[in-house]
CSV table of N, CA and C in Angstrom, one decimal:
chain,number,residue,atom,x,y,z
A,1,UNK,N,61.5,78.2,90.7
A,1,UNK,CA,60.0,77.7,89.7
A,1,UNK,C,59.1,77.2,90.8
A,2,UNK,N,57.9,77.0,90.5
A,2,UNK,CA,57.1,76.1,91.2
A,2,UNK,C,57.2,74.9,90.4
A,3,UNK,N,57.0,73.6,91.1
A,3,UNK,CA,56.9,72.2,90.2
A,3,UNK,C,56.0,71.5,90.9
A,4,UNK,N,55.2,70.9,90.0
A,4,UNK,CA,54.3,70.0,90.8
A,4,UNK,C,54.4,68.8,90.4
A,5,UNK,N,54.4,68.2,91.3
A,5,UNK,CA,55.0,66.5,91.3
A,5,UNK,C,53.8,65.6,91.1
A,6,UNK,N,53.7,65.2,90.2
A,6,UNK,CA,52.5,64.3,89.5
A,6,UNK,C,52.7,62.9,89.7
A,7,UNK,N,53.9,62.5,89.9
A,7,UNK,CA,54.2,60.8,90.1
A,7,UNK,C,53.8,60.2,91.3
A,8,UNK,N,53.8,58.9,91.2
A,8,UNK,CA,53.5,58.1,92.4
A,8,UNK,C,52.0,57.9,92.9
A,9,UNK,N,51.0,58.7,91.9
A,9,UNK,CA,49.7,58.5,92.4
A,9,UNK,C,49.1,57.2,92.5
A,10,UNK,N,47.9,57.1,92.5
A,10,UNK,CA,47.2,55.8,93.3
A,10,UNK,C,46.6,55.6,91.5
A,11,UNK,N,46.0,54.4,91.3
A,11,UNK,CA,45.7,53.7,89.8
A,11,UNK,C,45.3,52.2,90.1
A,12,UNK,N,44.5,52.1,89.3
A,12,UNK,CA,44.1,50.5,89.3
A,12,UNK,C,45.4,49.4,88.7
A,13,UNK,N,46.2,49.1,89.8
A,13,UNK,CA,47.2,48.2,89.4
A,13,UNK,C,47.0,46.7,90.2
A,14,UNK,N,46.8,45.6,89.5
A,14,UNK,CA,46.9,44.4,89.7
A,14,UNK,C,45.9,44.2,90.6
A,15,UNK,N,45.0,44.8,91.0
A,15,UNK,CA,44.2,44.7,91.8
A,15,UNK,C,44.1,45.6,93.0
A,16,UNK,N,44.9,46.7,92.6
A,16,UNK,CA,44.7,47.6,94.1
A,16,UNK,C,43.4,48.4,94.0
A,17,UNK,N,44.1,49.2,95.1
A,17,UNK,CA,42.6,50.0,95.6
A,17,UNK,C,42.9,51.6,94.8
A,18,UNK,N,41.8,52.0,94.2
A,18,UNK,CA,41.8,53.4,93.8
A,18,UNK,C,42.4,54.4,94.9
A,19,UNK,N,43.4,55.3,94.6
A,19,UNK,CA,43.8,56.2,95.8
A,19,UNK,C,43.8,57.7,94.5
A,20,UNK,N,43.3,58.6,95.1
A,20,UNK,CA,43.9,59.9,94.4
A,20,UNK,C,44.9,60.3,94.3
A,21,UNK,N,45.2,60.9,93.3
A,21,UNK,CA,46.9,61.6,93.1
A,21,UNK,C,46.7,62.7,94.0
A,22,UNK,N,48.2,62.7,94.7
A,22,UNK,CA,48.5,63.5,95.6
A,22,UNK,C,49.5,64.5,95.0
A,23,UNK,N,49.1,65.8,95.0
A,23,UNK,CA,50.1,66.4,94.5
A,23,UNK,C,50.9,67.6,94.9
A,24,UNK,N,52.2,67.5,95.0
A,24,UNK,CA,53.2,68.0,96.0
A,24,UNK,C,53.6,69.1,95.1
A,25,UNK,N,53.8,70.3,96.0
A,25,UNK,CA,54.1,71.6,95.4
A,25,UNK,C,55.3,72.2,96.0
A,26,UNK,N,56.6,72.6,95.7
A,26,UNK,CA,57.6,73.0,96.1
A,26,UNK,C,58.2,74.3,95.5
A,27,UNK,N,58.2,75.3,95.7
A,27,UNK,CA,58.3,76.5,95.6
A,27,UNK,C,59.5,76.9,95.6
A,28,UNK,N,60.1,77.1,94.7
A,28,UNK,CA,61.6,77.4,94.6
A,28,UNK,C,62.0,79.2,94.9
A,29,UNK,N,62.5,79.5,96.1
A,29,UNK,CA,62.7,80.8,96.5
A,29,UNK,C,63.7,81.5,96.3
A,30,UNK,N,64.6,80.9,95.5
A,30,UNK,CA,65.9,81.6,95.3
A,30,UNK,C,65.6,83.0,94.5
A,31,UNK,N,65.2,82.8,93.4
A,31,UNK,CA,64.8,83.9,92.5
A,31,UNK,C,64.2,85.4,93.3
A,32,UNK,N,63.1,84.5,94.3
A,32,UNK,CA,62.7,85.9,94.9
A,32,UNK,C,63.5,86.7,95.9
A,33,UNK,N,64.4,86.0,96.2
A,33,UNK,CA,65.7,86.2,97.3
A,33,UNK,C,66.5,87.1,96.8
A,34,UNK,N,66.9,86.8,95.4
A,34,UNK,CA,67.6,87.6,94.7
A,34,UNK,C,67.0,88.8,94.2
A,35,UNK,N,65.8,89.0,94.2
A,35,UNK,CA,65.1,90.2,93.7
A,35,UNK,C,65.0,91.2,94.8
A,36,UNK,N,65.0,90.6,95.9
A,36,UNK,CA,65.0,91.5,97.1
A,36,UNK,C,66.4,91.9,97.5
A,37,UNK,N,67.0,91.4,97.3
A,37,UNK,CA,68.8,91.6,97.7
A,37,UNK,C,68.9,93.1,96.4
A,38,UNK,N,68.5,92.7,95.7
A,38,UNK,CA,68.7,93.7,94.2
A,38,UNK,C,68.0,95.0,94.6
A,39,UNK,N,66.5,95.0,95.2
A,39,UNK,CA,66.2,95.7,95.4
A,39,UNK,C,66.3,96.6,96.7
A,40,UNK,N,66.9,95.9,97.9
A,40,UNK,CA,67.8,96.3,98.9
A,40,UNK,C,68.7,97.3,98.5
A,41,UNK,N,69.7,96.8,97.6
A,41,UNK,CA,70.9,97.2,97.2
A,41,UNK,C,70.2,98.5,96.6
A,42,UNK,N,69.5,98.7,95.6
A,42,UNK,CA,69.1,99.5,94.7
A,42,UNK,C,69.0,101.0,96.1
A,43,UNK,N,67.5,100.8,96.9
A,43,UNK,CA,67.2,101.7,97.5
A,43,UNK,C,68.5,102.2,98.3
A,44,UNK,N,69.3,101.4,99.0
A,44,UNK,CA,70.6,102.0,99.7
A,44,UNK,C,71.3,102.8,99.1
A,45,UNK,N,71.7,102.3,97.7
A,45,UNK,CA,72.7,103.1,97.1
A,45,UNK,C,71.6,104.6,96.5
A,46,UNK,N,70.7,104.6,96.2
A,46,UNK,CA,69.9,105.5,95.8
A,46,UNK,C,69.7,106.8,97.0
A,47,UNK,N,69.5,106.0,97.9
A,47,UNK,CA,69.5,107.2,99.3
A,47,UNK,C,70.4,107.7,99.5
A,48,UNK,N,71.6,107.2,99.4
A,48,UNK,CA,73.2,107.9,99.6
A,48,UNK,C,73.6,108.8,98.4
A,49,UNK,N,73.0,108.4,97.6
A,49,UNK,CA,73.6,109.3,96.5
A,49,UNK,C,72.7,111.1,96.3
A,50,UNK,N,71.4,110.5,97.1
A,50,UNK,CA,70.6,111.9,96.7
A,50,UNK,C,70.6,112.5,97.9
A,51,UNK,N,71.5,112.5,98.9
A,51,UNK,CA,71.7,113.1,100.1
A,51,UNK,C,71.5,114.9,99.6
A,52,UNK,N,71.0,115.6,100.3
A,52,UNK,CA,71.1,116.7,100.0
A,52,UNK,C,72.4,117.4,100.6
A,53,UNK,N,73.3,118.3,99.7
A,53,UNK,CA,74.3,118.8,100.2
A,53,UNK,C,73.8,120.4,100.6
A,54,UNK,N,74.7,120.9,101.5
A,54,UNK,CA,74.6,122.3,102.0
A,54,UNK,C,75.7,122.6,102.5
A,55,UNK,N,75.7,124.4,102.0
A,55,UNK,CA,76.7,125.0,102.7
A,55,UNK,C,76.8,125.5,104.1
A,56,UNK,N,77.7,125.3,104.9
A,56,UNK,CA,77.6,125.8,106.0
A,56,UNK,C,77.7,127.3,106.2
A,57,UNK,N,76.7,128.1,106.6
A,57,UNK,CA,77.1,129.4,106.8
A,57,UNK,C,77.3,130.0,108.4
A,58,UNK,N,78.3,130.6,108.8
A,58,UNK,CA,78.6,131.1,109.9
A,58,UNK,C,78.3,132.3,110.2
A,59,UNK,N,77.3,132.2,111.3
A,59,UNK,CA,76.6,133.7,111.2
A,59,UNK,C,76.9,134.5,112.7
A,60,UNK,N,77.5,135.2,113.1
A,60,UNK,CA,78.0,135.6,114.1
A,60,UNK,C,76.8,135.8,115.2
A,61,UNK,N,77.1,135.8,116.7
A,61,UNK,CA,76.2,135.6,117.7
A,61,UNK,C,75.8,137.2,117.8
A,62,UNK,N,74.5,137.5,118.3
A,62,UNK,CA,74.4,138.6,118.3
A,62,UNK,C,74.4,139.4,119.6
A,63,UNK,N,74.5,138.6,120.7
A,63,UNK,CA,74.7,138.5,121.8
A,63,UNK,C,76.2,138.8,122.3
A,64,UNK,N,77.3,138.5,121.9
A,64,UNK,CA,78.5,138.7,122.1
A,64,UNK,C,78.6,139.7,120.7
A,65,UNK,N,79.6,140.8,120.7
A,65,UNK,CA,80.0,141.8,120.2
A,65,UNK,C,81.7,142.0,120.5
A,66,UNK,N,82.6,141.7,119.8
A,66,UNK,CA,83.5,142.0,120.4
A,66,UNK,C,84.2,143.4,119.2
A,67,UNK,N,85.0,143.9,119.8
A,67,UNK,CA,85.8,145.0,119.2
A,67,UNK,C,86.9,144.6,118.3
A,68,UNK,N,86.5,145.0,116.9
A,68,UNK,CA,87.6,144.5,115.8
A,68,UNK,C,88.5,145.8,115.6
A,69,UNK,N,89.0,145.7,114.5
A,69,UNK,CA,89.9,147.1,113.9
A,69,UNK,C,89.0,147.2,112.9
A,70,UNK,N,89.0,148.6,112.6
A,70,UNK,CA,88.3,148.8,111.4
A,70,UNK,C,89.3,148.5,109.8
A,71,UNK,N,88.4,148.0,109.2
A,71,UNK,CA,89.2,147.2,107.8
A,71,UNK,C,89.2,148.7,106.9
A,72,UNK,N,90.3,148.7,106.4
A,72,UNK,CA,90.6,149.9,105.3
A,72,UNK,C,89.9,149.5,104.2
A,73,UNK,N,89.4,150.3,103.1
A,73,UNK,CA,88.8,150.4,102.4
A,73,UNK,C,89.8,149.7,101.1
A,74,UNK,N,91.2,150.1,101.5
A,74,UNK,CA,91.8,149.4,100.0
A,74,UNK,C,91.7,147.9,100.0
A,75,UNK,N,91.4,147.3,101.3
A,75,UNK,CA,91.5,145.7,101.3
A,75,UNK,C,90.2,145.3,100.8
A,76,UNK,N,89.2,145.8,100.5
A,76,UNK,CA,87.8,145.6,100.5
A,76,UNK,C,87.3,145.6,98.9
A,77,UNK,N,86.6,144.4,98.8
A,77,UNK,CA,86.2,144.3,97.5
A,77,UNK,C,84.4,144.2,97.5
A,78,UNK,N,83.5,145.3,97.3
A,78,UNK,CA,82.5,145.4,97.4
A,78,UNK,C,81.5,144.7,95.9
A,79,UNK,N,80.8,143.8,96.2
A,79,UNK,CA,80.0,143.1,95.0
A,79,UNK,C,78.6,143.4,95.0
A,80,UNK,N,78.2,144.2,94.0
A,80,UNK,CA,76.8,144.5,94.0
A,80,UNK,C,76.0,143.4,92.9
A,81,UNK,N,75.0,142.5,93.3
A,81,UNK,CA,74.5,141.6,92.7
A,81,UNK,C,73.6,142.2,91.9
A,82,UNK,N,73.4,141.9,90.4
A,82,UNK,CA,72.6,142.8,89.8
A,82,UNK,C,71.8,142.0,88.9
A,83,UNK,N,71.2,142.6,87.9
A,83,UNK,CA,69.9,141.8,86.9
A,83,UNK,C,71.0,141.1,85.8
A,84,UNK,N,70.2,140.4,85.1
A,84,UNK,CA,71.0,139.5,84.0
A,84,UNK,C,72.1,138.5,83.9
A,85,UNK,N,72.2,138.2,85.5
A,85,UNK,CA,73.1,137.1,85.9
A,85,UNK,C,74.5,138.2,85.9
A,86,UNK,N,74.6,139.1,86.6
A,86,UNK,CA,76.0,140.1,86.1
A,86,UNK,C,76.1,140.5,87.4
A,87,UNK,N,77.6,140.9,87.8
A,87,UNK,CA,77.8,141.4,89.2
A,87,UNK,C,78.8,142.7,89.1
A,88,UNK,N,78.2,143.7,89.7
A,88,UNK,CA,79.1,144.8,89.7
A,88,UNK,C,80.1,144.8,90.9
A,89,UNK,N,81.3,145.2,90.9
A,89,UNK,CA,82.2,145.7,91.9
A,89,UNK,C,82.8,146.5,91.9
A,90,UNK,N,83.0,147.0,92.9
A,90,UNK,CA,84.3,148.3,93.0
A,90,UNK,C,85.4,147.5,94.2
A,91,UNK,N,86.7,148.1,93.8
A,91,UNK,CA,87.6,147.4,95.1
A,91,UNK,C,88.6,148.8,95.1
A,92,UNK,N,88.8,148.7,96.5
A,92,UNK,CA,90.0,149.7,96.9
A,92,UNK,C,89.4,151.2,97.7
A,93,UNK,N,87.9,151.2,97.2
A,93,UNK,CA,87.4,152.6,97.6
A,93,UNK,C,86.2,152.5,98.0
A,94,UNK,N,85.8,153.7,98.7
A,94,UNK,CA,84.1,153.7,99.0
A,94,UNK,C,83.3,154.0,97.9
A,95,UNK,N,81.8,153.8,98.3
A,95,UNK,CA,81.1,154.4,97.1
A,95,UNK,C,81.2,155.6,97.1
A,96,UNK,N,81.5,156.7,97.8
A,96,UNK,CA,81.1,158.1,98.0
A,96,UNK,C,82.7,158.6,97.1
A,97,UNK,N,84.2,157.8,97.0
A,97,UNK,CA,85.1,158.1,96.5
A,97,UNK,C,85.2,158.0,95.1
A,98,UNK,N,84.2,158.0,94.2
A,98,UNK,CA,83.9,158.1,93.1
A,98,UNK,C,84.9,156.3,92.3
A,99,UNK,N,84.8,155.3,92.7
A,99,UNK,CA,85.4,154.4,92.3
A,99,UNK,C,84.8,153.9,90.8
A,100,UNK,N,85.8,153.3,90.4
A,100,UNK,CA,85.5,152.5,88.7
A,100,UNK,C,84.8,151.4,89.3
A,101,UNK,N,83.6,151.0,88.6
A,101,UNK,CA,82.8,149.9,88.7
A,101,UNK,C,82.7,149.1,87.9
A,102,UNK,N,83.1,147.7,88.1
A,102,UNK,CA,83.6,146.9,86.8
A,102,UNK,C,82.6,145.9,86.8
A,103,UNK,N,82.1,145.2,85.6
A,103,UNK,CA,80.7,144.4,85.4
A,103,UNK,C,81.6,143.1,85.4
A,104,UNK,N,81.1,141.7,85.9
A,104,UNK,CA,81.3,140.5,85.4
A,104,UNK,C,80.5,139.7,85.5
A,105,UNK,N,80.4,138.4,84.9
A,105,UNK,CA,79.3,137.6,85.3
A,105,UNK,C,79.8,136.5,86.1
A,106,UNK,N,78.8,135.8,86.5
A,106,UNK,CA,79.0,134.8,87.7
A,106,UNK,C,79.7,133.6,86.9
A,107,UNK,N,80.6,133.1,87.4
A,107,UNK,CA,81.4,132.0,87.4
A,107,UNK,C,83.1,132.4,87.3
A,108,UNK,N,83.4,131.9,86.1
A,108,UNK,CA,84.8,131.9,85.9
A,108,UNK,C,85.3,133.5,85.9
A,109,UNK,N,84.9,134.3,85.4
A,109,UNK,CA,84.8,136.0,85.3
A,109,UNK,C,84.8,136.4,86.5
A,110,UNK,N,83.9,136.1,87.7
A,110,UNK,CA,83.9,136.8,89.1
A,110,UNK,C,85.1,136.1,89.5
A,111,UNK,N,85.1,134.9,89.5
A,111,UNK,CA,86.6,134.0,89.9
A,111,UNK,C,87.8,134.8,89.6
A,112,UNK,N,88.2,135.2,88.4
A,112,UNK,CA,89.2,135.4,88.1
A,112,UNK,C,89.1,137.4,88.7
A,113,UNK,N,88.2,138.0,88.7
A,113,UNK,CA,88.5,139.1,89.6
A,113,UNK,C,88.6,139.1,91.3
A,114,UNK,N,87.9,138.0,91.8
A,114,UNK,CA,88.4,137.5,93.1
A,114,UNK,C,89.9,137.5,93.2
A,115,UNK,N,90.1,136.4,92.4
A,115,UNK,CA,92.1,136.0,92.3
A,115,UNK,C,92.6,137.2,92.2
A,116,UNK,N,92.4,138.1,91.2
A,116,UNK,CA,93.0,139.5,90.7
A,116,UNK,C,93.3,140.4,91.8
A,117,UNK,N,92.2,140.3,92.5
A,117,UNK,CA,92.4,141.5,93.9
A,117,UNK,C,92.9,141.0,94.9
A,118,UNK,N,92.8,139.4,95.2
A,118,UNK,CA,93.5,138.7,96.7
A,118,UNK,C,94.9,139.1,96.3
A,119,UNK,N,95.4,138.7,95.1
A,119,UNK,CA,97.0,138.9,94.5
A,119,UNK,C,97.1,140.4,94.9
A,120,UNK,N,96.4,141.7,94.8
A,120,UNK,CA,96.9,143.0,95.2
A,120,UNK,C,96.9,143.0,96.6
A,121,UNK,N,96.2,142.6,97.4
A,121,UNK,CA,96.2,142.6,99.0
A,121,UNK,C,96.8,141.9,99.9
A,122,UNK,N,96.7,140.4,99.3
A,122,UNK,CA,96.8,139.4,100.2
A,122,UNK,C,95.6,138.5,100.7
A,123,UNK,N,95.8,137.2,101.1
A,123,UNK,CA,94.7,136.8,101.4
A,123,UNK,C,94.5,136.8,102.5
A,124,UNK,N,95.1,136.9,103.7
A,124,UNK,CA,94.5,137.2,104.9
A,124,UNK,C,94.0,138.7,105.3
A,125,UNK,N,94.1,139.9,104.6
A,125,UNK,CA,93.7,140.9,104.8
A,125,UNK,C,92.4,141.8,103.8
A,126,UNK,N,92.3,140.3,102.7
A,126,UNK,CA,91.3,140.7,102.0
A,126,UNK,C,90.1,140.5,102.6
A,127,UNK,N,88.7,141.2,102.0
A,127,UNK,CA,87.4,141.3,102.8
A,127,UNK,C,86.5,141.2,101.5
A,128,UNK,N,85.6,140.7,101.2
A,128,UNK,CA,84.4,140.7,100.3
A,128,UNK,C,83.3,141.2,100.7
A,129,UNK,N,82.7,142.2,100.5
A,129,UNK,CA,81.2,142.3,100.8
A,129,UNK,C,80.4,142.4,99.9
A,130,UNK,N,79.1,141.4,99.9
A,130,UNK,CA,78.4,140.9,99.0
A,130,UNK,C,77.2,141.7,99.3
A,131,UNK,N,76.6,142.6,98.5
A,131,UNK,CA,75.2,143.1,98.4
A,131,UNK,C,74.2,142.8,97.5
A,132,UNK,N,73.3,142.3,97.4
A,132,UNK,CA,72.2,142.3,96.9
A,132,UNK,C,71.2,143.0,96.5
A,133,UNK,N,70.8,143.2,95.2
A,133,UNK,CA,69.8,144.4,94.8
A,133,UNK,C,68.6,144.2,94.4
A,134,UNK,N,68.0,144.6,94.5
A,134,UNK,CA,66.4,144.3,94.2
A,134,UNK,C,66.0,143.5,92.9
A,135,UNK,N,67.4,143.5,91.8
A,135,UNK,CA,67.1,143.2,90.4
A,135,UNK,C,67.8,141.4,90.6
A,136,UNK,N,68.5,141.2,91.8
A,136,UNK,CA,69.2,140.1,91.6
A,136,UNK,C,68.0,138.9,92.4
A,137,UNK,N,69.1,137.8,91.8
A,137,UNK,CA,68.0,136.2,92.4
A,137,UNK,C,68.5,135.8,93.5
A,138,UNK,N,67.9,134.9,94.2
A,138,UNK,CA,68.5,133.9,95.1
A,138,UNK,C,69.2,133.1,94.9
A,139,UNK,N,69.4,133.0,93.4
A,139,UNK,CA,70.4,132.2,92.6
A,139,UNK,C,71.7,133.2,92.6
A,140,UNK,N,71.8,134.0,92.3
A,140,UNK,CA,72.7,134.7,92.0
A,140,UNK,C,73.8,134.7,93.3
A,141,UNK,N,73.0,135.1,94.6
A,141,UNK,CA,73.7,134.9,95.8
A,141,UNK,C,74.3,133.5,96.4
A,142,UNK,N,73.7,132.5,95.6
A,142,UNK,CA,74.2,131.3,95.8
A,142,UNK,C,75.3,131.2,94.7
A,143,UNK,N,75.3,131.9,93.6
A,143,UNK,CA,76.8,131.6,92.8
A,143,UNK,C,77.9,132.2,93.5
A,144,UNK,N,77.6,133.2,94.0
A,144,UNK,CA,78.6,134.0,94.8
A,144,UNK,C,79.1,133.7,95.8
A,145,UNK,N,78.0,132.9,96.6
A,145,UNK,CA,78.7,132.0,97.9
A,145,UNK,C,79.6,130.8,97.6
A,146,UNK,N,78.8,130.3,96.2
A,146,UNK,CA,79.8,129.0,96.1
A,146,UNK,C,81.4,129.3,95.4
A,147,UNK,N,81.5,130.5,95.0
A,147,UNK,CA,82.6,131.0,94.2
A,147,UNK,C,83.2,131.1,95.7
A,148,UNK,N,83.0,131.6,96.8
A,148,UNK,CA,83.8,131.9,98.1
A,148,UNK,C,84.3,131.0,98.3
A,149,UNK,N,83.3,129.8,98.3
A,149,UNK,CA,84.0,128.7,98.9
A,149,UNK,C,84.8,127.5,98.2
A,150,UNK,N,85.1,128.0,96.6
A,150,UNK,CA,85.5,127.3,95.5
A,150,UNK,C,87.0,128.2,95.6
A,151,UNK,N,86.9,129.5,95.8
A,151,UNK,CA,88.3,130.4,96.0
A,151,UNK,C,88.8,130.2,97.6
A,152,UNK,N,88.3,129.4,98.6
A,152,UNK,CA,88.6,129.4,99.8
A,152,UNK,C,88.7,130.5,100.3
A,153,UNK,N,87.8,131.9,99.9
A,153,UNK,CA,88.2,133.0,100.9
A,153,UNK,C,87.4,132.7,102.2
A,154,UNK,N,87.9,133.4,103.1
A,154,UNK,CA,86.8,133.2,104.5
A,154,UNK,C,86.3,134.4,105.3
A,155,UNK,N,87.0,135.3,104.4
A,155,UNK,CA,86.6,136.8,105.1
A,155,UNK,C,85.7,137.8,104.1
A,156,UNK,N,84.1,137.2,104.3
A,156,UNK,CA,83.1,137.9,103.3
A,156,UNK,C,82.3,138.4,104.6
A,157,UNK,N,81.2,139.3,103.9
A,157,UNK,CA,80.2,139.4,104.7
A,157,UNK,C,78.9,139.7,103.7
A,158,UNK,N,77.8,139.3,104.0
A,158,UNK,CA,76.6,139.6,103.4
A,158,UNK,C,75.7,140.8,103.9
A,159,UNK,N,75.4,141.8,103.2
A,159,UNK,CA,74.9,143.0,104.1
A,159,UNK,C,73.5,143.4,102.7
A,160,UNK,N,72.5,143.5,103.7
A,160,UNK,CA,71.2,143.5,102.9
A,160,UNK,C,70.6,144.9,102.6
A,161,UNK,N,71.3,145.8,102.6
A,161,UNK,CA,70.8,147.1,102.2
A,161,UNK,C,72.2,148.0,101.9
A,162,UNK,N,71.8,149.1,100.7
A,162,UNK,CA,72.7,149.5,100.0
A,162,UNK,C,72.6,151.2,100.9
A,163,UNK,N,73.8,151.6,100.9
A,163,UNK,CA,73.8,153.1,101.4
A,163,UNK,C,73.2,154.1,100.1
A,164,UNK,N,72.9,155.1,100.6
A,164,UNK,CA,72.7,156.2,99.4
A,164,UNK,C,73.9,156.3,98.4
A,165,UNK,N,75.2,156.4,98.9
A,165,UNK,CA,76.1,156.9,97.9
A,165,UNK,C,76.2,155.4,96.8
A,166,UNK,N,76.0,154.3,97.5
A,166,UNK,CA,76.0,153.0,96.7
A,166,UNK,C,74.9,153.2,95.9
A,167,UNK,N,73.6,153.7,96.0
A,167,UNK,CA,72.5,153.5,95.1
A,167,UNK,C,72.7,154.7,94.0
A,168,UNK,N,73.5,155.6,94.6
A,168,UNK,CA,73.8,156.6,93.2
A,168,UNK,C,74.7,156.3,92.2
A,169,UNK,N,75.7,155.8,93.0
A,169,UNK,CA,76.8,155.1,92.0
A,169,UNK,C,76.2,154.1,91.1
A,170,UNK,N,75.7,152.9,91.5
A,170,UNK,CA,75.2,152.0,90.6
A,170,UNK,C,74.0,152.7,89.6
A,171,UNK,N,73.2,153.5,90.5
A,171,UNK,CA,72.4,154.1,89.4
A,171,UNK,C,73.3,155.1,87.9
A,172,UNK,N,74.4,155.7,88.3
A,172,UNK,CA,75.2,156.2,87.1
A,172,UNK,C,75.8,155.6,86.6
A,173,UNK,N,76.9,154.6,87.1
A,173,UNK,CA,77.4,154.1,86.5
A,173,UNK,C,77.4,152.5,86.1
A,174,UNK,N,76.6,151.9,86.6
A,174,UNK,CA,76.1,150.5,86.2
A,174,UNK,C,74.7,150.4,85.8
A,175,UNK,N,73.9,151.5,85.9
A,175,UNK,CA,72.8,151.6,85.1
A,175,UNK,C,71.9,150.9,85.9
A,176,UNK,N,72.2,150.4,87.2
A,176,UNK,CA,71.1,149.7,87.8
A,176,UNK,C,70.0,150.6,88.6
A,177,UNK,N,68.6,149.9,88.8
A,177,UNK,CA,67.8,150.6,89.3
A,177,UNK,C,67.5,150.1,90.7
A,178,UNK,N,68.3,150.7,91.8
A,178,UNK,CA,68.0,150.0,93.0
A,178,UNK,C,67.0,150.5,93.9
């Protein structure tokens, strides 16, 4: 707090001279320093807590193409991202082999479907192919990628186009307009 010292001024005392009072101001900076440190602490904590977190996505280099073994359809789960926050998937067959199309919601249902199919095949051989449709949203794809990270599945691919067989399958069995 600021204090004004008014003592010790001049005045008429026993024939003394008249002097003007000298006001001495002394500002206590302790509360200001405390406030400064509180603000610094707040901003440091607020900036470290609000750092954006992102998922790393490894994309293969287009210049280097390695020959790999073809993947068996019995080890592949193909996921079609649909409307109304639903995913449709086929497992173990290609679209032209008339597979059973199952529908699940994102989150726990989808995770259960993934883990069930991983148990059938084994973790090292299991591959997930993710195919968004026109009716899916960006959030749907992020939800599926989150599930891949949560279940720690490393072998998955994002494919942006549906084959004619897949379009026909989704139209007939899942009632999706692709």
